[in-house]
Coordinates of C-alpha atoms and ligand atoms in Angstrom, one line a residue:
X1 CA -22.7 -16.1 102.7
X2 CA -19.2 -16.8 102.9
X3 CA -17.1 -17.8 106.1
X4 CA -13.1 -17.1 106.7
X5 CA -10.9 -17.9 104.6
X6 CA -8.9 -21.2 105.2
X7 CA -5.9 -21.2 106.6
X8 CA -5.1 -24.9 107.4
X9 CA -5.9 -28.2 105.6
X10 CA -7.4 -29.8 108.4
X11 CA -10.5 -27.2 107.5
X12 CA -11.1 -28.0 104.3
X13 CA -14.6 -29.8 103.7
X14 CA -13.1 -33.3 102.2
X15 CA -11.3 -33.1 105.7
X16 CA -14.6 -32.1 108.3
X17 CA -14.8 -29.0 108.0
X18 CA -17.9 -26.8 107.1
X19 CA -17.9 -25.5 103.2
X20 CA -16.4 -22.3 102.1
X21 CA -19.9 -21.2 100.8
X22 CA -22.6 -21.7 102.5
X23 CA -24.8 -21.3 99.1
X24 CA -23.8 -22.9 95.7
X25 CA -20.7 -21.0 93.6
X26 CA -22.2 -21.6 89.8
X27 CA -20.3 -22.1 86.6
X28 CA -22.8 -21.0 84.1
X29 CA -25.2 -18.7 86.9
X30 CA -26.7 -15.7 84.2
X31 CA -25.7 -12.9 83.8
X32 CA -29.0 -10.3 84.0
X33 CA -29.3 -7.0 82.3
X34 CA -31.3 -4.4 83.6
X35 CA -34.3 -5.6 85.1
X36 CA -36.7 -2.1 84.0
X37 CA -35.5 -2.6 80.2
X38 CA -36.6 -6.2 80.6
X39 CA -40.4 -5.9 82.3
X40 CA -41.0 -3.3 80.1
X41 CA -40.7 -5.1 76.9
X42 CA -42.3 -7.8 78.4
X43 CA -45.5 -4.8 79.2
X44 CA -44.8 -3.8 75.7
X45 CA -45.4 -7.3 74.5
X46 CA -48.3 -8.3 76.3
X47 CA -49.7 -4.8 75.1
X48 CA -49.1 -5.6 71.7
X49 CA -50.5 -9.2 72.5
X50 CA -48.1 -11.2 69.7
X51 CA -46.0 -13.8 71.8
X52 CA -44.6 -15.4 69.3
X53 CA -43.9 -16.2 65.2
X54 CA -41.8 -13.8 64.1
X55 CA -42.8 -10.8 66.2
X56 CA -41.2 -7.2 66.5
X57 CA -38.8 -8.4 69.1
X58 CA -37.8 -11.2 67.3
X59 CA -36.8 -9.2 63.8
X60 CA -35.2 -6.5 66.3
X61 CA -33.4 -9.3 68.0
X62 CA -31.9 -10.4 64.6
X63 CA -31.3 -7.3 63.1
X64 CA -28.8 -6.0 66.2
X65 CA -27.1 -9.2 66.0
X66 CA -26.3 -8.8 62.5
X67 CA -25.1 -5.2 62.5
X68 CA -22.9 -6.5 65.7
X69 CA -21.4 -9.2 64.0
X70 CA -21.3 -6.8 60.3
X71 CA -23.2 -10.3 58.4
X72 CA -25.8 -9.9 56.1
X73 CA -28.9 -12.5 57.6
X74 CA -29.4 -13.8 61.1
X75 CA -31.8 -16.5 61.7
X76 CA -32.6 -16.6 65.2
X77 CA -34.0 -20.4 66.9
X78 CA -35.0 -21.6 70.1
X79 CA -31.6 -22.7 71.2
X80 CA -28.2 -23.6 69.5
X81 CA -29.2 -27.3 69.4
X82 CA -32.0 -26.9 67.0
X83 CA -30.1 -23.9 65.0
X84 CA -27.2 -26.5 64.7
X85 CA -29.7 -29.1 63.6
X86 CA -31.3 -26.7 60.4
X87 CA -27.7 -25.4 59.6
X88 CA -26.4 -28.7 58.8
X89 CA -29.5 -30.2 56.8
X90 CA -30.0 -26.4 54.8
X91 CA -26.6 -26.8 54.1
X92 CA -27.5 -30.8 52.5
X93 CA -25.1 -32.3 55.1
X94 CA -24.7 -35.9 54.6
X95 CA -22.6 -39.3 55.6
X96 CA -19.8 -38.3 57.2
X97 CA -19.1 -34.8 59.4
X98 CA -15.5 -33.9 60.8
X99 CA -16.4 -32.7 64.1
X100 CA -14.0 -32.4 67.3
X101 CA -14.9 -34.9 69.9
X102 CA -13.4 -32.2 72.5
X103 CA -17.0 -29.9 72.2
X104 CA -20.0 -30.4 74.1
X105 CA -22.1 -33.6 73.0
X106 CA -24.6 -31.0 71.2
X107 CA -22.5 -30.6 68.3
X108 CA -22.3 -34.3 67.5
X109 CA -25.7 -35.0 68.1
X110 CA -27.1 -32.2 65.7
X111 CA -25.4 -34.6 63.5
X112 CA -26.4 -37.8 64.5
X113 CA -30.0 -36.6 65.3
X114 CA -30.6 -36.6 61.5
X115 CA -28.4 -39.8 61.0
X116 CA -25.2 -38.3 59.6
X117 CA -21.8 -39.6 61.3
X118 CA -19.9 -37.1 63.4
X119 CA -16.4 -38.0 63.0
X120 CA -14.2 -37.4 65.9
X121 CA -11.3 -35.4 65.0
X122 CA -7.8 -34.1 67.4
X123 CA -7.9 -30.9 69.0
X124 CA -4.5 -28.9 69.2
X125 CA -3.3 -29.2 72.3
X126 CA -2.6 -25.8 72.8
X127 CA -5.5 -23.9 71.5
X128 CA -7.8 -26.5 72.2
X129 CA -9.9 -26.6 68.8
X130 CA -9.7 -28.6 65.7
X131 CA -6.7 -29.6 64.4
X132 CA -6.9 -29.0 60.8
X133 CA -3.6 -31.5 60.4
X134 CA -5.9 -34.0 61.7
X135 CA -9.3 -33.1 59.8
X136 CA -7.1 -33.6 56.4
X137 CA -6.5 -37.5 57.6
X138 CA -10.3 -38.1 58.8
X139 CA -11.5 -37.5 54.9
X140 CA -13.5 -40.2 53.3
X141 CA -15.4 -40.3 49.6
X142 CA -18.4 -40.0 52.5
X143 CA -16.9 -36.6 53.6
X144 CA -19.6 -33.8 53.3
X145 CA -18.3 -31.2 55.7
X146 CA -16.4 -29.9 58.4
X147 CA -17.7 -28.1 61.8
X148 CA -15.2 -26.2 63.6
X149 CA -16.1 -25.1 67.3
X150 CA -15.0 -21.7 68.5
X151 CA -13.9 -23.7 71.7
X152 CA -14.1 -21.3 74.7
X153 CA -14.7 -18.2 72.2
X154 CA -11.1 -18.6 70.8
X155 CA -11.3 -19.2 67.2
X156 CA -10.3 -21.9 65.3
X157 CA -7.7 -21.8 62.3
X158 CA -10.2 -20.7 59.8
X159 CA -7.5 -20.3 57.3
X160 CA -6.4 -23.4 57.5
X161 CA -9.6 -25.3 57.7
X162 CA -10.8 -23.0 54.2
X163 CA -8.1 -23.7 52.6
X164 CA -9.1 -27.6 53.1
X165 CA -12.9 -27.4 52.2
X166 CA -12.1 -25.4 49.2
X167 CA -9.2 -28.1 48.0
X168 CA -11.7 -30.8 49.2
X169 CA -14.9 -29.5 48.2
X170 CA -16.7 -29.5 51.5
X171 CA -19.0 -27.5 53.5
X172 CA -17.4 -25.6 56.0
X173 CA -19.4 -24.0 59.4
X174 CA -18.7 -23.5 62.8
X175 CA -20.4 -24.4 65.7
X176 CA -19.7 -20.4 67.8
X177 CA -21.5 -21.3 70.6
X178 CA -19.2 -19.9 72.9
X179 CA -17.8 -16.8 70.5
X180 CA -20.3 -14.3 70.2
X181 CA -17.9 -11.2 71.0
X182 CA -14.8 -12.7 70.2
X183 CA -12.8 -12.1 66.5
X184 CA -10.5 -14.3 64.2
X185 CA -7.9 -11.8 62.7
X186 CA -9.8 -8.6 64.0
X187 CA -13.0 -10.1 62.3
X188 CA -16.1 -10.6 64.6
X189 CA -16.9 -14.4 64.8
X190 CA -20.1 -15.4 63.1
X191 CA -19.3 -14.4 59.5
X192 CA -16.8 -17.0 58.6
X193 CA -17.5 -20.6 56.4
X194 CA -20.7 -20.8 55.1
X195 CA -22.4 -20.1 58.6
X196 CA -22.0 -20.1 62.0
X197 CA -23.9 -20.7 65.2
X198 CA -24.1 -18.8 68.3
X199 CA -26.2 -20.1 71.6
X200 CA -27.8 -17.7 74.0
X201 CA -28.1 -19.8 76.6
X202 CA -28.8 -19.2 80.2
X203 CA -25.3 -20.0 81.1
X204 CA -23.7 -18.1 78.0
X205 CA -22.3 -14.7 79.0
X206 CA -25.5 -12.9 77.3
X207 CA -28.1 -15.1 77.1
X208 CA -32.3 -15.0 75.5
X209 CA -33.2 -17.6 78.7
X210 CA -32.8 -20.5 75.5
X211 CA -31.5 -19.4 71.9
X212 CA -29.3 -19.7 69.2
X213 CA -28.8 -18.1 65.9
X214 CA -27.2 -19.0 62.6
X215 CA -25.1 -16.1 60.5
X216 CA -24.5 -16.2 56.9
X217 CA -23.6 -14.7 54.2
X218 CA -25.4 -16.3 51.9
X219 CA -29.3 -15.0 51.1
X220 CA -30.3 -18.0 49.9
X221 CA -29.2 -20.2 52.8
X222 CA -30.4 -18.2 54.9
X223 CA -34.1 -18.4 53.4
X224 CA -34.2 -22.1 53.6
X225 CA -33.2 -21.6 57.1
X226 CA -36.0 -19.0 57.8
X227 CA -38.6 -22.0 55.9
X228 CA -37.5 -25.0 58.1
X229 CA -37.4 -22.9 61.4
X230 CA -41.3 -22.1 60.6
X231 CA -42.3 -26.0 59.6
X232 CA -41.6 -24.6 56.3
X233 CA -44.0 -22.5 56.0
X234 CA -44.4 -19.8 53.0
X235 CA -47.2 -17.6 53.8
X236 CA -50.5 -18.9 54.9
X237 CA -51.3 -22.5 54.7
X238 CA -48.5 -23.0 51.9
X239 CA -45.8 -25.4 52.5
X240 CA -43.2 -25.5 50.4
X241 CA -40.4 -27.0 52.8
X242 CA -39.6 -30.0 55.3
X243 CA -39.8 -27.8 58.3
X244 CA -39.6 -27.9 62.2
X245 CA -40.4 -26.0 64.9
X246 CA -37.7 -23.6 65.6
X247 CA -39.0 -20.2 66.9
X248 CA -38.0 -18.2 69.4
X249 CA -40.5 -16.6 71.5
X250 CA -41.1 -12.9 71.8
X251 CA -40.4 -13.4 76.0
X252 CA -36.8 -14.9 75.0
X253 CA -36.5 -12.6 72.1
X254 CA -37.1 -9.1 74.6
X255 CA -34.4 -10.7 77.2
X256 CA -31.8 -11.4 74.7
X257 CA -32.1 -7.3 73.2
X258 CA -31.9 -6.7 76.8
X259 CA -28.9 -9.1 77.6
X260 CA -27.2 -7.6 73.9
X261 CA -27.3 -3.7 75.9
X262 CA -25.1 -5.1 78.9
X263 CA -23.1 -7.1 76.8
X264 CA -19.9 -4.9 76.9
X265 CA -20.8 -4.5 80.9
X266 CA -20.6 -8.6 80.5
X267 CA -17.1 -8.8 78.8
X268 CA -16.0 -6.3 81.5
X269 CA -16.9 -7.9 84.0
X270 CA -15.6 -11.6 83.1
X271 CA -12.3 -9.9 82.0
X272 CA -11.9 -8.2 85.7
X273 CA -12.7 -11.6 87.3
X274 CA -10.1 -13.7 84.5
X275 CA -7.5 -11.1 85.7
X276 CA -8.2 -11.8 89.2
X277 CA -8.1 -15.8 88.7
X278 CA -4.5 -15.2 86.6
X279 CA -3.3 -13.6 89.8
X280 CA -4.3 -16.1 91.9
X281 CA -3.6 -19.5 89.9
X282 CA 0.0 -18.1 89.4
X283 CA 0.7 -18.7 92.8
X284 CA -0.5 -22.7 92.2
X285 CA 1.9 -24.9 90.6
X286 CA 0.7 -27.2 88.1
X287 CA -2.6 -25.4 87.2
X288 CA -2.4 -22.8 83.9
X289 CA -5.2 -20.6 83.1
X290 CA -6.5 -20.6 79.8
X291 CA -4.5 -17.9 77.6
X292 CA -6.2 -15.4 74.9
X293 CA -4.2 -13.8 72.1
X294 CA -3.8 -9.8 73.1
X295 CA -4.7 -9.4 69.7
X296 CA -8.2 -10.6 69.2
X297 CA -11.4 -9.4 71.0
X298 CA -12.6 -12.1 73.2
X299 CA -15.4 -12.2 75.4
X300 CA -13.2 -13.8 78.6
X301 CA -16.6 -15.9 79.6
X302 CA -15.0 -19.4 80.3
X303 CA -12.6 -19.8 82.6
X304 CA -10.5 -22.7 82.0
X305 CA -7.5 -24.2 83.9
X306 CA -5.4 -27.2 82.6
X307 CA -4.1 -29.5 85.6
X308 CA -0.6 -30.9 85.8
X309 CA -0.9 -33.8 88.1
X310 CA 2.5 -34.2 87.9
X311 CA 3.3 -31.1 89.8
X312 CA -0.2 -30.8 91.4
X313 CA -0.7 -34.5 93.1
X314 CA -3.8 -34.4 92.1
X315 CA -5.9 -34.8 89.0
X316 CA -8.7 -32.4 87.6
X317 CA -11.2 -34.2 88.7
X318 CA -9.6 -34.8 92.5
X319 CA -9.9 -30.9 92.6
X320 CA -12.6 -30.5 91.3
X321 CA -14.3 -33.3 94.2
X322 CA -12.8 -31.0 96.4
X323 CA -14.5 -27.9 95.1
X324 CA -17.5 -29.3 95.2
X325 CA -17.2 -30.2 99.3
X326 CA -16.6 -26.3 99.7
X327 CA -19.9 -25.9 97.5
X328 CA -17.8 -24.1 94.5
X329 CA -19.8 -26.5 91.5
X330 CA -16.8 -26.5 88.9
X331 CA -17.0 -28.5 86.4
X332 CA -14.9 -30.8 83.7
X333 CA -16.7 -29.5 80.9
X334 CA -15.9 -31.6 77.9
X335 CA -14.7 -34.3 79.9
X336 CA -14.9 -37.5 79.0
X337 CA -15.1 -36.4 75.1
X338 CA -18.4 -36.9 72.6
X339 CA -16.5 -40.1 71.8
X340 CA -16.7 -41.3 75.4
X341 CA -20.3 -40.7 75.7
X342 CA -23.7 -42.8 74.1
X343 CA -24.5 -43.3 71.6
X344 CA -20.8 -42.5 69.9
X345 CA -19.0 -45.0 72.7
X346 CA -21.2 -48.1 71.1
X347 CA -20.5 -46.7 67.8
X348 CA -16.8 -46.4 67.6
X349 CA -15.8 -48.3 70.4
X350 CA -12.1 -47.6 69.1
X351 CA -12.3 -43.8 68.5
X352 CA -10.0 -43.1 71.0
X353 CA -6.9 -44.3 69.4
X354 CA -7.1 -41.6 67.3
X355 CA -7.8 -38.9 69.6
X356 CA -4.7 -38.7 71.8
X357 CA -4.9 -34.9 72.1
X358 CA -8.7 -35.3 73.2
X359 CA -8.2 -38.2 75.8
X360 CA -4.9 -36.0 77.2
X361 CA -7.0 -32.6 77.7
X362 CA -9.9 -34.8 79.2
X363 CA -8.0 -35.6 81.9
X364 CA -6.7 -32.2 82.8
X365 CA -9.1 -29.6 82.4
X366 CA -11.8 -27.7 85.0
X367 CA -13.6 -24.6 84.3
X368 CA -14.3 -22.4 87.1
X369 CA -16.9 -20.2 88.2
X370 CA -17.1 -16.6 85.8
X371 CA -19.9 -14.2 85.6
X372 CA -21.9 -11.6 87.3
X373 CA -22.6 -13.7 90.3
X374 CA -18.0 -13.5 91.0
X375 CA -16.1 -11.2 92.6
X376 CA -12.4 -11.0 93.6
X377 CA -13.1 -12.3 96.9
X378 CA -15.3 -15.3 95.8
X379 CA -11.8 -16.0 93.2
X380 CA -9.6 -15.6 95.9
X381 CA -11.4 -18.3 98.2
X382 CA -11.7 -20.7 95.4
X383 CA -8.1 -20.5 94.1
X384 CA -7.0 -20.9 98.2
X385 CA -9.1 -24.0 98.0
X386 CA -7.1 -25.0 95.3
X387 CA -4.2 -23.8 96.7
X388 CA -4.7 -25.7 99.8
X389 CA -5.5 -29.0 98.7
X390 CA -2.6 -28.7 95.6
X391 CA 0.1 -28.3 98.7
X392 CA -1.4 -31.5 100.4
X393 CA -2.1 -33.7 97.7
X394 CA -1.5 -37.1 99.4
X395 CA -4.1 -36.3 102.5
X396 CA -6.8 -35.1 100.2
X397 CA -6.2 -37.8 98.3
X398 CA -6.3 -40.5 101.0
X399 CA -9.9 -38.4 101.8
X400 CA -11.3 -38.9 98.6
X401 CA -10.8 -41.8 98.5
X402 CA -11.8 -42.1 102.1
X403 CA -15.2 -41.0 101.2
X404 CA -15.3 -43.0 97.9
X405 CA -15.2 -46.3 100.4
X406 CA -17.4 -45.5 102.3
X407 CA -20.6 -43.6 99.6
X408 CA -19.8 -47.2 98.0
X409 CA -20.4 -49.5 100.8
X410 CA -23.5 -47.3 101.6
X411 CA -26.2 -47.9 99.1
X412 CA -28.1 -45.4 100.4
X413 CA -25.8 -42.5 100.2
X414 CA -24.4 -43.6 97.0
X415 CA -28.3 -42.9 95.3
X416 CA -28.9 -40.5 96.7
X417 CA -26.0 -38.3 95.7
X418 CA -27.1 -35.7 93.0
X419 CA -25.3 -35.4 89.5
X420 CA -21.7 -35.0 90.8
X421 CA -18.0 -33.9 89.7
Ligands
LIG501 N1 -22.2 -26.1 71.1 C1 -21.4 -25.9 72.1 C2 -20.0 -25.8 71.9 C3 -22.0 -25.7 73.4 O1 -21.2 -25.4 74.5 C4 -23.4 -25.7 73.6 C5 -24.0 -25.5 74.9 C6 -24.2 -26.0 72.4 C7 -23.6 -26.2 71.2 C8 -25.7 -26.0 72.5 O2 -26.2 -24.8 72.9 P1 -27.8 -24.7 73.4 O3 -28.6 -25.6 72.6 O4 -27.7 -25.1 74.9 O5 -28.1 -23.3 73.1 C9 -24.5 -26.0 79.9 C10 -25.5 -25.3 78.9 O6 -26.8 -25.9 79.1 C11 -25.2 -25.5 77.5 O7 -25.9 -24.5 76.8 C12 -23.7 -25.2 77.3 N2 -23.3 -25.4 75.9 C13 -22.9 -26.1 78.2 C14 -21.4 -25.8 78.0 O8 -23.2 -25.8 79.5 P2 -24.9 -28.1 81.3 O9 -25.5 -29.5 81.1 O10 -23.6 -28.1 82.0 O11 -25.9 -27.2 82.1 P3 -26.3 -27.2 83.7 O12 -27.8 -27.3 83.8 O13 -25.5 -28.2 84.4 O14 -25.9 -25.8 84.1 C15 -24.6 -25.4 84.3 C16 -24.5 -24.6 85.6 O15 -25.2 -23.4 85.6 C17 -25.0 -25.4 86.8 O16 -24.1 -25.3 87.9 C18 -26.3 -24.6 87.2 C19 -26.0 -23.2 86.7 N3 -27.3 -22.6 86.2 C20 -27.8 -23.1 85.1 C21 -29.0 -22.5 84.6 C22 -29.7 -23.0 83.4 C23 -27.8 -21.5 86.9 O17 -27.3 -21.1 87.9 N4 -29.0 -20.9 86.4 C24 -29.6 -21.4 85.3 O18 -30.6 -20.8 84.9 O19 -24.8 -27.4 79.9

């Protein structure tokens, strides 16, 4: 339920008054196909009685994800973490990785879960991915690969980044988490470098409840990826692999084919909602909404605004504190940087000197609420929010920091706040 929209600072939440929602606003809430489509395959499974292990809804799974993206072999896992995790060590990953630091921390740790170093690289400032100016410097004799990320499903410069593991000799993948949809040069993401990685997470704009998938080319790769996901298993009782546990189940499997036949209903729908939020963050000074090249498919799924405090008052995370008072839960996503976060912080205590871009973007980015779940009218409350507190940036302030006081000098208050902005 929602109540009036704001018309006067004095009613915004930091200030007294009630929230804008009365129930949670949700960055990554799912998007649900159709409902029928979904309990029957689950019918169909349980009729069937095979849950798991490679079943029919798995293969079907993989096989309409790899005519979608026009790539030979997909190998679909339990999550993007773990498909990550066998991508990297089939593709004899070692020492040293060039990985943005501006990713979430799953890249880096599918790395340093197997004790190879992610190397934080610069992001371009404008298109938010790798900078492959920078990758070139962060090259050592320990230098096995390079993972790109697909940050926000806008591609990275594949070209460029090739053209460097071909002169350099290194393995080149991409972590495309966020890309399924979305294409470099009219090209569907998924079939570039040796592989690439999607998640179908809950909070992805199609999502299996939990899974991943790796794409490739390459038969062979993709074998050893098929071994390791099934403890490396070939046949009955014959192990021929170092293997893990990497299925996906036939219950994640039947609501990701599900999820795959709304997916253009998805894109729709997140492109409607971006529209509305370009609309309304025009109108706010000092906030600019993520841009997509006209030319490329893209599947419009995060939406991202970059805060000019300089013209705002207030920081990203300021607005985002005030958000959260109205009960809009946007978040800072991937603030503070891998490098800022444990175990990498210990590690490379000094990493930020080299990541200007990284430390810049940090500070200045929010990602809104997108999705099924958002209309124009829930946009248009959130953008007033911002719109209201951007225009008053010294009172909100004085309130944060109001409330800062006083959560500190109550211990009580302080623990028992949840995981906040
Ligand atoms: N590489 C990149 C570049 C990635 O962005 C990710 C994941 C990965 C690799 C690894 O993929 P997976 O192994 O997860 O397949 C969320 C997602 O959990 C994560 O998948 C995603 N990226 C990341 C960007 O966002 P959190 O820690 O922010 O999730 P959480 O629990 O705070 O949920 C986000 C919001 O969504 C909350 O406000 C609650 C809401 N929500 C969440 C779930 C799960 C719902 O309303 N319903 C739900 O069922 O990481």
């Amino acid at each position: 339920m929602t109540r009036s929209v704001k018309k006067h600072l004095s009613e915004l939440s930091v200030l007294g008054g009630l929230p804008t929602f009365s129930e949670q606003v949700h960055v990554g809430r799912p998007n649900v196909g159709n409902r029928d489509r979904f309990l029957g395959r689950i019918t169909e499974m349980l009729d069937r009685n095979w849950l798991t292990n490679n079943g029919p809804f798995l293969q079907e799974f993989e096989q309409k994800l790899a005519d979608s993206v026009g790539v030979a072999n997909c190998v679909v896992m339990c999550n993007a973490t773990i498909s990550l995790e066998i991508a990297i060590r089939a593709l004899g990953l070692t020492g040293e990785v060039i990985v943005p630091s501006f990713t979430f921390v799953a890249t880096a740790h599918a790395l340093q879960w197997q004790e190879i170093t992610p190397v934080f690289c610069d992001i371009d400032p404008l298109t938010h991915n790798i900078d492959p100016e920078q990758v070139e410097k962060m090259i050592t004799p320990r230098t096995s690969g390079i993972i790109g990320v697909h940050t926000w499903g806008r591609p990275c410069d594949i070209d460029a980044l090739e053209s460097i593991a071909r002169r350099r000799n290194l393995q080149l993948m991409f972590d495309a988490a966020h890309a399924f949809g979305c294409t470099y040069k009219g090209m569907p993401i998924g079939g570039f470098g040796r592989c690439e990685v999607f998640s179908f997470h809950a909070t992805k704009f199609f999502n299996s409840f939990e899974g991943g998938a790796v794409l490739t080319h390459d038969d062979e790769l993709a074998n050893k990826m098929r071994l390791m996901r099934n403890f490396g298993f070939q046949g009955y009782d014959n192990v021929i692999y170092l293997g893990t546990n990497g299925k996906m189940t036939e219950v994640c499997a039947a609501m990701g084919l599900t999820s795959l036949e709304s997916a253009e209903k998805f894109i729709e729908i997140n492109r409607r909602n971006y529209l509305s939020y370009r609309r309304e963050i025009e109108t706010v000074p000092g906030v600019n909404l993520l841009s997509y090249d006209d030319a490329e498919r893209k599947n419009y799924h995060y939406i991202v605004g970059e805060v000019d405090e300089t013209q705002t008052g207030l920081t990203a995370s300021e607005i985002v504190q005030v958000l959260f008072a109205e009960n809009v839960l946007a978040r800072r996503y991937f603030s503070p940087g891998c490098h800022r976060m444990e175990p990498y912080r210990s590690f490379f205590p000094h990493a930020a000197l080299m990541l200007p871009q990284t430390e810049r973007l940090c500070k200045r980015v929010m990602v809104l609420p997108n999705g099924n779940s958002v209309d124009e009218d829930v946009i248009s409350r959130i953008c007033n929010i911002i719109r209201l507190a951007t225009a008053n940036p010294d009172v909100v302030r004085a309130a944060l920091n109001n409330q800062t006081a006083i959560r500190s000098a109550s211990p009580i208050i302080a623990s028992s706040s949840g995981r906040g902005a």
